Amino acid sequence: MLDADSDDLRSGPDLHPALLSLLPLVGTWCGEGQVGYPTIEGQHYRQEVRFAHDGRPFLAYSASAVLLGPDGDVVRRSAREVGWWRAADGDRFEVLLAHPTGIVEIYLGTAAGPTSWELSTDVVVRTQTAKEVTANHRLYGIVDGALLYAVDMAAVGQPLQPHLSARLERTSG
Ligand code: HEM
């Protein structure tokens, strides 16, 4: 079968030079996070996140999460998202994400430092039956080899505030 993407920098195609500011993200990451919002009950989740490339100036991105019970057991499947992180000018990039909940987001991103990235939604569109999400803001950073992120969300009539935070360890790439 065609190996469309590579997150193995040693044997895969060379990373496109326009993606250099996103290079530290490439690979597969796994770990746990905390979800919350004023309208829902706080819970822990486990997540796998993958950034891969095929030599062209974009990263293929996918993430999937399961919710954890109080004892750390998997309770059920939760959020998934797929999309593309596209190189733009210099340290700028553009991110397109699609969710099975009927939401599509376009973010404008900047590399805030060599291992930190900030994303703000430019546009959020949703299907007729999707929940009302109006804006999202994401911070990603690599600290001591771990990928940390925080997502703030404006949705269901609430102002922009924390929905997610997680710490993921690199499992490959
Ligand atoms: C790791 C990723 C995520 C996890 C684990 C997660 C988890 C949850 C959970 C557990 C709920 C409560 C409802 C339920 O049990 O399904 C929820 C609600 C919600 N989430 Fe997320 N979520 C994630 C990412 C996102 C993202 C990226 C968005 C927006 C694009 C989003 C938008 C919402 C909205 C709009 C609600 C409904 C709030 C309400 O109706 O009160 N979530 N999320």
Short mmCIF file of C-alpha atoms and ligand atoms in Angstrom, two decimals:
data_model
loop_
_atom_site.label_atom_id
_atom_site.label_comp_id
_atom_site.label_asym_id
_atom_site.label_seq_id
_atom_site.Cartn_x
_atom_site.Cartn_y
_atom_site.Cartn_z
CA MET A 1 0.00 0.00 0.00
CA LEU A 2 1.13 3.56 -0.64
CA ASP A 3 2.78 5.00 2.48
CA ALA A 4 1.20 8.43 2.21
CA ASP A 5 2.78 10.05 5.25
CA SER A 6 5.90 9.70 7.26
CA ASP A 7 6.55 10.67 10.84
CA ASP A 8 9.92 8.93 10.83
CA LEU A 9 12.48 11.57 9.99
CA ARG A 10 15.25 9.04 9.45
CA SER A 11 13.73 6.99 6.63
CA GLY A 12 10.92 9.23 5.32
CA PRO A 13 11.09 11.98 2.72
CA ASP A 14 12.99 15.15 3.65
CA LEU A 15 10.89 17.70 5.47
CA HIS A 16 9.99 20.61 3.20
CA PRO A 17 12.18 23.60 4.25
CA ALA A 18 9.09 25.83 4.65
CA LEU A 19 8.05 23.59 7.56
CA LEU A 20 11.22 24.08 9.61
CA SER A 21 9.46 26.07 12.33
CA LEU A 22 7.01 23.14 12.79
CA LEU A 23 9.66 20.40 12.66
CA PRO A 24 9.73 19.68 16.45
CA LEU A 25 6.05 18.67 16.27
CA VAL A 26 6.55 15.89 13.70
CA GLY A 27 5.91 12.46 15.20
CA THR A 28 3.34 10.65 17.27
CA TRP A 29 2.50 11.83 20.78
CA CYS A 30 0.51 10.12 23.53
CA GLY A 31 -0.59 11.25 26.96
CA GLU A 32 -3.32 12.54 29.21
CA GLY A 33 -5.28 15.72 29.58
CA GLN A 34 -8.11 17.42 31.40
CA VAL A 35 -11.34 18.65 29.77
CA GLY A 36 -13.61 21.22 31.37
CA TYR A 37 -16.10 23.98 30.60
CA PRO A 38 -18.73 25.75 32.71
CA THR A 39 -21.49 23.74 31.02
CA ILE A 40 -19.96 20.24 31.43
CA GLU A 41 -18.41 18.01 34.06
CA GLY A 42 -14.60 18.02 34.21
CA GLN A 43 -12.96 14.76 33.11
CA HIS A 44 -9.59 13.28 32.27
CA TYR A 45 -8.80 11.94 28.83
CA ARG A 46 -6.07 10.04 27.01
CA GLN A 47 -5.09 11.21 23.56
CA GLU A 48 -2.91 10.27 20.62
CA VAL A 49 -1.80 13.08 18.31
CA ARG A 50 0.09 12.59 15.06
CA PHE A 51 1.92 15.10 12.87
CA ALA A 52 3.22 13.54 9.64
CA HIS A 53 4.57 14.79 6.33
CA ASP A 54 5.17 13.59 2.80
CA GLY A 55 7.83 16.07 1.70
CA ARG A 56 5.35 18.77 0.69
CA PRO A 57 4.87 22.03 2.66
CA PHE A 58 2.14 20.82 4.98
CA LEU A 59 1.80 18.46 7.95
CA ALA A 60 -0.98 15.89 8.09
CA TYR A 61 -2.51 16.11 11.57
CA SER A 62 -4.83 13.75 13.41
CA ALA A 63 -5.85 13.35 17.03
CA SER A 64 -8.19 11.05 18.90
CA ALA A 65 -9.13 10.87 22.55
CA VAL A 66 -10.84 8.54 25.00
CA LEU A 67 -12.38 9.65 28.27
CA LEU A 68 -11.02 8.14 31.49
CA GLY A 69 -12.92 7.24 34.63
CA PRO A 70 -11.78 8.13 38.16
CA ASP A 71 -9.59 4.98 38.29
CA GLY A 72 -7.94 5.77 34.94
CA ASP A 73 -9.93 3.15 33.00
CA VAL A 74 -11.17 4.00 29.50
CA VAL A 75 -14.85 4.99 29.70
CA ARG A 76 -15.63 5.79 26.05
CA ARG A 77 -14.34 7.30 22.84
CA SER A 78 -14.37 11.09 22.71
CA ALA A 79 -13.12 13.83 20.39
CA ARG A 80 -11.36 13.24 17.08
CA GLU A 81 -10.00 15.86 14.73
CA VAL A 82 -8.14 15.70 11.44
CA GLY A 83 -6.58 18.34 9.26
CA TRP A 84 -3.57 20.07 7.82
CA TRP A 85 -0.93 22.44 9.15
CA ARG A 86 0.20 24.45 6.12
CA ALA A 87 3.35 26.52 5.92
CA ALA A 88 2.63 30.20 5.19
CA ASP A 89 5.10 33.12 5.27
CA GLY A 90 8.13 32.82 7.54
CA ASP A 91 7.05 31.71 11.01
CA ARG A 92 3.38 31.86 10.05
CA PHE A 93 1.24 28.89 9.22
CA GLU A 94 -2.41 28.02 8.57
CA VAL A 95 -4.31 25.14 10.16
CA LEU A 96 -7.49 23.49 8.87
CA LEU A 97 -9.27 21.13 11.26
CA ALA A 98 -12.45 19.10 10.75
CA HIS A 99 -14.40 17.52 13.59
CA PRO A 100 -16.99 14.71 13.46
CA THR A 101 -19.22 17.03 15.53
CA GLY A 102 -19.99 19.09 12.42
CA ILE A 103 -17.42 21.82 13.04
CA VAL A 104 -14.65 23.01 10.72
CA GLU A 105 -12.03 25.47 11.94
CA ILE A 106 -9.43 27.54 10.14
CA TYR A 107 -6.66 28.88 12.36
CA LEU A 108 -3.91 31.40 11.77
CA GLY A 109 -0.78 30.27 13.55
CA THR A 110 2.61 31.66 14.47
CA ALA A 111 5.72 30.10 15.89
CA ALA A 112 6.05 32.07 19.12
CA GLY A 113 9.54 30.60 19.72
CA PRO A 114 11.54 27.57 18.56
CA THR A 115 9.26 25.18 20.45
CA SER A 116 6.04 27.11 20.98
CA TRP A 117 3.16 27.78 18.64
CA GLU A 118 0.04 29.90 18.98
CA LEU A 119 -3.13 29.39 16.95
CA SER A 120 -6.26 31.57 16.81
CA THR A 121 -9.32 30.76 14.76
CA ASP A 122 -9.86 32.93 11.72
CA VAL A 123 -13.11 31.17 10.83
CA VAL A 124 -15.31 28.54 12.48
CA VAL A 125 -18.12 27.05 10.41
CA ARG A 126 -20.60 24.44 11.49
CA THR A 127 -23.33 22.25 10.12
CA GLN A 128 -26.98 22.97 10.96
CA THR A 129 -27.03 20.43 13.78
CA ALA A 130 -23.60 21.18 15.32
CA LYS A 131 -23.12 22.90 18.68
CA GLU A 132 -22.42 26.62 18.53
CA VAL A 133 -18.64 27.13 18.58
CA THR A 134 -17.55 30.66 17.66
CA ALA A 135 -13.79 30.81 18.37
CA ASN A 136 -10.89 28.73 19.60
CA HIS A 137 -7.36 29.57 20.70
CA ARG A 138 -4.58 27.00 21.07
CA LEU A 139 -1.12 27.13 22.59
CA TYR A 140 1.33 24.29 21.95
CA GLY A 141 4.78 24.01 23.49
CA ILE A 142 7.48 21.43 23.88
CA VAL A 143 8.88 21.46 27.41
CA ASP A 144 11.45 18.89 28.58
CA GLY A 145 10.64 16.78 25.51
CA ALA A 146 6.90 16.66 26.23
CA LEU A 147 4.22 18.30 24.07
CA LEU A 148 1.98 20.50 26.21
CA TYR A 149 -1.07 22.27 24.89
CA ALA A 150 -3.99 24.36 26.08
CA VAL A 151 -7.18 25.04 24.13
CA ASP A 152 -9.55 27.90 24.97
CA MET A 153 -12.99 27.83 23.42
CA ALA A 154 -15.91 30.24 22.97
CA ALA A 155 -19.03 28.11 22.57
CA VAL A 156 -22.67 27.64 23.56
CA GLY A 157 -22.95 31.30 24.63
CA GLN A 158 -19.84 31.24 26.83
CA PRO A 159 -16.83 33.56 26.36
CA LEU A 160 -13.39 32.24 25.35
CA GLN A 161 -12.08 30.11 28.24
CA PRO A 162 -10.25 26.83 28.89
CA HIS A 163 -11.71 23.62 27.44
CA LEU A 164 -8.61 21.40 27.23
CA SER A 165 -5.08 21.00 28.46
CA ALA A 166 -2.77 18.02 28.09
CA ARG A 167 0.76 16.72 28.35
CA LEU A 168 1.84 14.21 25.71
CA GLU A 169 5.05 12.23 25.38
CA ARG A 170 6.64 11.40 22.05
CA THR A 171 6.08 7.77 21.07
CA SER A 172 7.70 7.89 17.60
CA GLY A 173 9.20 10.16 14.97
C1 HEM B 1 -9.16 16.16 23.33
C2 HEM B 1 -10.16 16.81 22.76
C3 HEM B 1 -11.52 16.98 23.39
C4 HEM B 1 -12.11 16.27 24.40
C5 HEM B 1 -11.54 15.09 25.17
C6 HEM B 1 -13.42 16.86 24.61
C7 HEM B 1 -14.32 16.42 25.54
C8 HEM B 1 -15.57 16.94 25.74
C9 HEM B 1 -16.55 16.41 26.65
C10 HEM B 1 -16.35 15.20 27.56
C11 HEM B 1 -17.66 17.17 26.54
C12 HEM B 1 -18.98 17.00 27.31
C13 HEM B 1 -19.99 16.38 26.42
C14 HEM B 1 -19.63 14.93 26.19
O1 HEM B 1 -19.55 14.18 27.16
O2 HEM B 1 -19.34 14.59 25.04
C15 HEM B 1 -17.37 18.19 25.55
C16 HEM B 1 -18.26 19.17 25.17
C17 HEM B 1 -18.03 20.03 24.16
N1 HEM B 1 -16.89 20.19 23.42
FE1 HEM B 1 -15.21 19.12 23.64
N2 HEM B 1 -13.60 17.91 23.74
C18 HEM B 1 -12.48 18.01 22.98
C19 HEM B 1 -12.24 18.93 21.97
C20 HEM B 1 -13.13 19.87 21.55
C21 HEM B 1 -12.90 20.80 20.47
C22 HEM B 1 -11.62 20.92 19.67
C23 HEM B 1 -14.04 21.55 20.34
C24 HEM B 1 -14.37 22.64 19.35
C25 HEM B 1 -13.96 22.64 18.10
C26 HEM B 1 -14.96 21.09 21.34
C27 HEM B 1 -16.22 21.58 21.53
C28 HEM B 1 -17.10 21.15 22.49
C29 HEM B 1 -18.45 21.70 22.65
C30 HEM B 1 -19.08 22.81 21.82
C31 HEM B 1 -19.02 21.01 23.70
C32 HEM B 1 -20.45 21.17 24.24
C33 HEM B 1 -20.53 22.09 25.41
C34 HEM B 1 -21.99 22.16 25.87
O3 HEM B 1 -22.89 21.87 25.11
O4 HEM B 1 -22.19 22.52 27.02
N3 HEM B 1 -14.38 20.08 22.07
N4 HEM B 1 -16.10 18.04 25.09
#
